[in-house]
Short mmCIF file of C-alpha atoms and ligand atoms in Angstrom, two decimals:
data_model
loop_
_atom_site.label_atom_id
_atom_site.label_comp_id
_atom_site.label_asym_id
_atom_site.label_seq_id
_atom_site.Cartn_x
_atom_site.Cartn_y
_atom_site.Cartn_z
CA MET A 9 13.98 105.40 -4.33
CA SER A 10 14.76 108.68 -2.59
CA ARG A 11 15.70 108.60 1.10
CA LYS A 12 15.45 111.65 3.29
CA PRO A 13 18.73 112.91 4.52
CA ILE A 14 19.78 112.42 8.36
CA ILE A 15 22.14 114.52 10.03
CA ALA A 16 22.82 113.84 13.62
CA GLY A 17 25.46 115.35 15.86
CA ASN A 18 26.78 113.37 18.70
CA TRP A 19 28.05 115.31 21.53
CA LYS A 20 29.68 112.47 23.25
CA MET A 21 30.32 113.35 27.03
CA ASN A 22 30.39 117.38 26.47
CA LYS A 23 28.52 120.17 27.73
CA THR A 24 26.92 121.27 30.80
CA ALA A 25 22.88 121.82 30.99
CA ALA A 26 23.32 125.37 30.76
CA GLU A 27 25.47 125.16 27.41
CA ALA A 28 23.28 122.52 26.00
CA ARG A 29 20.28 124.75 26.72
CA GLU A 30 21.97 127.73 24.87
CA PHE A 31 22.90 125.40 21.94
CA VAL A 32 19.29 124.42 21.51
CA ASP A 33 17.98 127.86 21.46
CA ALA A 34 20.31 129.02 18.96
CA VAL A 35 19.74 126.27 16.61
CA LYS A 36 15.79 125.17 17.09
CA ASN A 37 14.27 127.72 14.77
CA ASN A 38 17.28 128.05 12.41
CA ILE A 39 17.17 124.55 10.78
CA PRO A 40 15.82 123.25 7.57
CA SER A 41 12.17 121.71 7.51
CA ASN A 42 12.04 117.95 8.65
CA GLU A 43 10.20 117.65 5.14
CA LEU A 44 13.78 118.06 3.46
CA VAL A 45 16.16 116.60 6.29
CA ASP A 46 15.90 114.71 9.81
CA THR A 47 17.77 117.06 12.02
CA VAL A 48 18.89 115.26 15.36
CA ILE A 49 21.21 115.99 18.41
CA GLY A 50 22.40 113.11 20.53
CA ALA A 51 22.63 114.16 23.91
CA PRO A 52 23.84 112.80 27.32
CA ALA A 53 20.79 110.93 28.82
CA ILE A 54 21.02 113.37 31.62
CA PHE A 55 19.99 116.36 29.21
CA LEU A 56 17.16 114.19 27.56
CA GLU A 57 14.24 115.65 29.22
CA GLY A 58 15.17 119.16 29.20
CA MET A 59 16.03 119.01 25.23
CA LYS A 60 12.78 117.57 24.46
CA LYS A 61 10.97 120.24 26.33
CA GLY A 62 13.46 122.73 24.69
CA VAL A 63 12.84 121.58 21.13
CA LYS A 64 9.14 121.35 21.40
CA GLY A 65 7.15 122.75 18.37
CA THR A 66 10.43 122.58 16.30
CA ASP A 67 11.85 120.36 13.84
CA LEU A 68 14.85 119.52 16.01
CA GLN A 69 14.96 115.88 17.08
CA VAL A 70 16.69 114.22 20.04
CA SER A 71 18.68 111.07 20.21
CA ALA A 72 20.12 109.25 23.27
CA GLN A 73 23.65 108.02 23.04
CA ASN A 74 23.25 104.39 24.59
CA CYS A 75 20.40 102.61 26.36
CA TYR A 76 20.43 99.38 28.33
CA PHE A 77 18.01 96.49 26.59
CA GLU A 78 15.87 95.59 29.63
CA ASP A 79 12.93 97.93 30.44
CA PHE A 80 13.54 98.08 34.38
CA GLY A 81 15.25 96.28 37.23
CA ALA A 82 18.57 95.96 39.14
CA PHE A 83 20.77 97.55 36.68
CA THR A 84 22.59 100.33 38.49
CA GLY A 85 23.47 103.47 36.40
CA GLU A 86 21.91 102.25 33.12
CA ASN A 87 19.04 104.08 31.30
CA SER A 88 15.90 102.03 30.36
CA PRO A 89 14.69 102.32 26.72
CA ALA A 90 11.23 102.57 28.16
CA THR A 91 12.10 105.67 30.02
CA ILE A 92 13.86 107.04 27.11
CA ALA A 93 11.10 106.59 25.10
CA ALA A 94 8.40 107.95 27.56
CA LEU A 95 10.29 111.29 27.18
CA GLY A 96 9.34 111.43 23.38
CA VAL A 97 13.19 110.92 22.45
CA GLU A 98 13.00 109.84 18.64
CA TYR A 99 16.54 107.86 18.31
CA VAL A 100 19.03 105.83 20.01
CA ILE A 101 22.70 105.69 19.14
CA ILE A 102 23.86 102.07 19.62
CA GLY A 103 27.08 100.43 18.92
CA HIS A 104 29.43 103.26 18.86
CA SER A 105 33.03 102.37 18.59
CA GLU A 106 33.77 104.07 21.87
CA ARG A 107 31.11 102.08 23.85
CA ARG A 108 32.57 98.87 21.98
CA GLU A 109 36.00 99.72 22.74
CA TYR A 110 35.81 101.41 26.09
CA PHE A 111 32.82 99.59 27.85
CA HIS A 112 33.44 96.23 26.12
CA GLU A 113 29.75 96.11 24.24
CA THR A 114 29.38 93.02 22.25
CA ASP A 115 27.42 92.74 18.96
CA GLU A 116 25.01 90.55 21.06
CA GLU A 117 23.98 93.37 23.26
CA ILE A 118 24.03 95.74 20.67
CA ASN A 119 21.50 93.29 18.98
CA LYS A 120 19.14 93.05 22.11
CA LYS A 121 19.52 97.06 22.67
CA ALA A 122 18.31 97.47 18.88
CA GLN A 123 15.43 95.44 19.49
CA ALA A 124 14.23 96.89 22.79
CA ILE A 125 14.71 100.16 21.07
CA PHE A 126 12.30 99.44 17.91
CA LYS A 127 9.78 97.86 20.90
CA HIS A 128 9.57 101.39 22.33
CA GLY A 129 8.85 103.24 19.07
CA MET A 130 12.31 104.62 18.57
CA THR A 131 14.81 104.50 15.92
CA PRO A 132 18.36 102.94 16.56
CA ILE A 133 21.07 104.55 14.82
CA LEU A 134 23.54 101.63 14.71
CA CYS A 135 27.04 102.30 14.22
CA CYS A 136 29.99 100.05 12.53
CA GLY A 137 33.28 100.62 11.58
CA GLU A 138 36.54 99.03 11.27
CA SER A 139 40.02 99.73 13.09
CA LEU A 140 42.94 101.18 11.10
CA GLU A 141 44.74 97.33 11.43
CA THR A 142 41.41 96.04 9.68
CA TYR A 143 41.21 98.97 7.23
CA GLU A 144 44.93 98.55 6.30
CA ALA A 145 44.55 94.65 5.77
CA GLY A 146 41.92 95.19 3.19
CA LYS A 147 39.46 93.43 5.53
CA THR A 148 36.86 96.39 5.97
CA ALA A 149 34.18 94.93 3.83
CA GLU A 150 34.08 91.38 5.60
CA TRP A 151 34.30 93.39 8.97
CA ILE A 152 31.38 95.50 8.40
CA GLU A 153 29.18 92.69 7.04
CA GLY A 154 29.95 90.77 10.06
CA GLN A 155 29.06 93.30 12.29
CA ILE A 156 25.96 94.36 10.53
CA THR A 157 24.68 90.68 10.24
CA ALA A 158 25.26 90.19 14.08
CA ASP A 159 23.48 93.52 15.21
CA ILE A 160 20.53 93.36 13.05
CA LYS A 161 20.00 89.64 13.58
CA GLY A 162 16.18 88.92 14.21
CA LEU A 163 14.81 92.42 13.53
CA SER A 164 11.94 92.17 10.97
CA ALA A 165 12.05 93.78 7.54
CA GLU A 166 9.57 96.55 8.36
CA GLN A 167 12.11 97.52 11.43
CA VAL A 168 15.19 97.24 9.36
CA SER A 169 13.67 99.61 6.67
CA HIS A 170 13.24 102.14 9.21
CA LEU A 171 16.76 101.72 10.74
CA VAL A 172 19.58 104.12 10.55
CA ILE A 173 23.11 102.84 10.27
CA ALA A 174 26.26 104.81 10.64
CA TYR A 175 29.42 103.73 9.06
CA GLU A 176 32.08 105.21 11.30
CA PRO A 177 35.74 104.03 10.19
CA ILE A 178 37.41 104.23 13.86
CA TRP A 179 40.65 105.83 12.17
CA ALA A 180 38.61 109.04 11.19
CA ILE A 181 36.99 109.59 14.45
CA GLY A 182 38.03 112.73 16.17
CA THR A 183 41.34 112.49 14.07
CA GLY A 184 40.78 115.32 11.54
CA LYS A 185 41.54 112.36 9.12
CA SER A 186 38.24 111.97 7.47
CA ALA A 187 37.55 108.75 4.94
CA ASP A 188 37.69 109.91 1.25
CA ALA A 189 34.23 110.40 0.07
CA ASN A 190 34.64 107.57 -2.49
CA ILE A 191 35.68 105.07 0.58
CA ALA A 192 32.56 106.12 2.41
CA ASP A 193 30.43 105.75 -0.64
CA GLU A 194 31.71 102.22 -1.18
CA ILE A 195 31.83 101.07 2.45
CA CYS A 196 28.16 102.48 2.76
CA GLY A 197 27.38 100.19 -0.36
CA VAL A 198 28.59 97.45 1.36
CA VAL A 199 26.30 98.31 4.28
CA ARG A 200 23.53 98.19 2.00
CA SER A 201 24.38 94.89 -0.07
CA THR A 202 24.48 93.16 3.50
CA VAL A 203 21.00 94.39 4.12
CA GLU A 204 20.11 93.15 0.73
CA LYS A 205 21.66 89.95 1.35
CA LEU A 206 19.53 89.65 4.60
CA TYR A 207 16.40 91.18 3.70
CA GLY A 208 16.08 92.17 0.03
CA LYS A 209 16.49 95.01 -2.32
CA GLU A 210 13.23 96.89 -1.33
CA VAL A 211 14.55 97.00 2.81
CA SER A 212 18.12 97.65 1.50
CA GLU A 213 16.72 101.01 -0.65
CA ALA A 214 14.99 102.18 2.44
CA VAL A 215 17.66 101.72 5.29
CA ARG A 216 19.48 105.09 5.77
CA ILE A 217 23.02 105.06 6.01
CA GLN A 218 25.19 107.73 7.31
CA TYR A 219 28.79 108.26 7.08
CA GLY A 220 30.89 109.50 10.23
CA GLY A 221 34.22 110.54 10.91
CA SER A 222 35.82 113.95 10.97
CA VAL A 223 32.80 115.48 8.77
CA LYS A 224 32.59 119.19 9.16
CA PRO A 225 30.82 122.10 7.01
CA GLU A 226 33.63 121.91 4.58
CA ASN A 227 33.16 118.44 3.67
CA VAL A 228 29.72 117.21 4.39
CA ALA A 229 28.30 117.90 0.84
CA GLU A 230 30.97 115.75 -0.55
CA TYR A 231 29.73 113.14 1.17
CA MET A 232 25.83 113.80 0.66
CA ALA A 233 26.73 113.86 -3.19
CA LYS A 234 27.16 110.23 -2.83
CA GLU A 235 24.93 107.72 -3.72
CA ASN A 236 25.06 105.54 -0.74
CA VAL A 237 25.45 108.11 1.94
CA ASP A 238 22.37 109.48 3.28
CA GLY A 239 23.68 111.33 6.29
CA ALA A 240 26.26 112.01 8.55
CA LEU A 241 26.96 111.37 12.33
CA VAL A 242 29.10 114.26 13.31
CA GLY A 243 30.81 114.64 16.78
CA GLY A 244 33.47 117.66 17.21
CA ALA A 245 31.68 119.74 14.35
CA SER A 246 28.07 119.46 16.17
CA LEU A 247 29.15 120.78 19.35
CA GLN A 248 28.84 124.44 18.45
CA ALA A 249 25.60 125.94 17.33
CA ASP A 250 27.12 127.73 14.11
CA SER A 251 29.02 124.75 12.76
CA PHE A 252 26.00 122.32 13.36
CA LEU A 253 23.82 124.92 11.32
CA ALA A 254 26.59 124.78 8.69
CA LEU A 255 26.35 121.27 8.31
CA LEU A 256 22.85 121.52 7.23
CA ASP A 257 23.79 124.08 4.30
CA PHE A 258 23.88 121.44 1.65
CA VAL A 259 20.10 121.10 1.92
CA LYS A 260 19.60 124.61 0.30
P1 LIG B 7 34.04 113.22 14.97
O1 LIG B 7 33.15 114.05 14.02
O2 LIG B 7 34.45 114.21 16.00
O3 LIG B 7 35.17 112.54 14.42
O4 LIG B 7 33.42 112.02 15.64
C1 LIG B 7 32.42 111.16 14.68
C2 LIG B 7 31.85 110.40 15.77
O5 LIG B 7 32.20 109.53 16.50
C3 LIG B 7 30.45 110.69 15.64
O6 LIG B 7 29.75 109.59 16.23
#
C-alpha cells in the first residue's frame, strides 16, 4: 500500500502574529500539490484562525499543537477541540514529549484527547518517543509499544487507519543529534507492528508514521526513503520559509 507522505512543521512557542503571516505568505503558493504530499504547519493556538484565513485556497494545512479533551466548560486557559475544529483546522499534535515532560501529560489524557480530536473530525498527530536513558538501556521498542498501546486505546480501526503517529526520540529533539535513518526506520517499524498487533495488517499499513528529531533539508530525503517512515515532524527547520520549503524538495 502506498501512503501519502506528510511533512509537518511544529513551530512550538515561536513567532509573533506578523511573523506567522509573513511565513504563510512566503510558503503557501510554493508547496507541492496535496496529491503528492500533505504539508502542515503546527502553530500556536492564538494564530490558528489567522492561519486558516491565510492558507485559504492553497494546499497548506494547519495543525494545533495541543487541545483539551472536553468540549466546553470551566477549564481556564485550555483550548477546546470543538473550537479548533470549527476554525477548519485539520490536525492536532498530541503527546509531544515537551507536553509530557513539562506539563505532566499522561497517556490517559493523551488518549482522551485523541478520542476528542476524532470526534470533531480532525486528525491527531500522536507523538511518542523514548529518553536517552531508555534508548541506552536498549528498551526503546518496549517503551514505544507501551506508549502507543495506551494512547490509542479504544479508538476504532477506521480512526487508527487515519491517524498520524510521530516517533520522536527525546534525545534527538532540538539537539542537532538526529537518529540514524536505519534506527528511525526500525522504531517506526515497531510503531507499525504495535498497530498491527492491536488492529491487524490493513490498519497498520494505512497508518502514517513520521520521524521527528533534528530533521532538516539536508537529511529529510534519507528518512523519507525508508520503508516505515511516511513523513517528518520538524521543529527548528520549519521556522524559516526557505528551510521549510526545502524540506519538501524530496517530492520533486
Ligand atoms: P527539532 O526538529 O527542532 O529537533 O524538533 C523536533 C520536534 O520536537 C518536532 O515536534
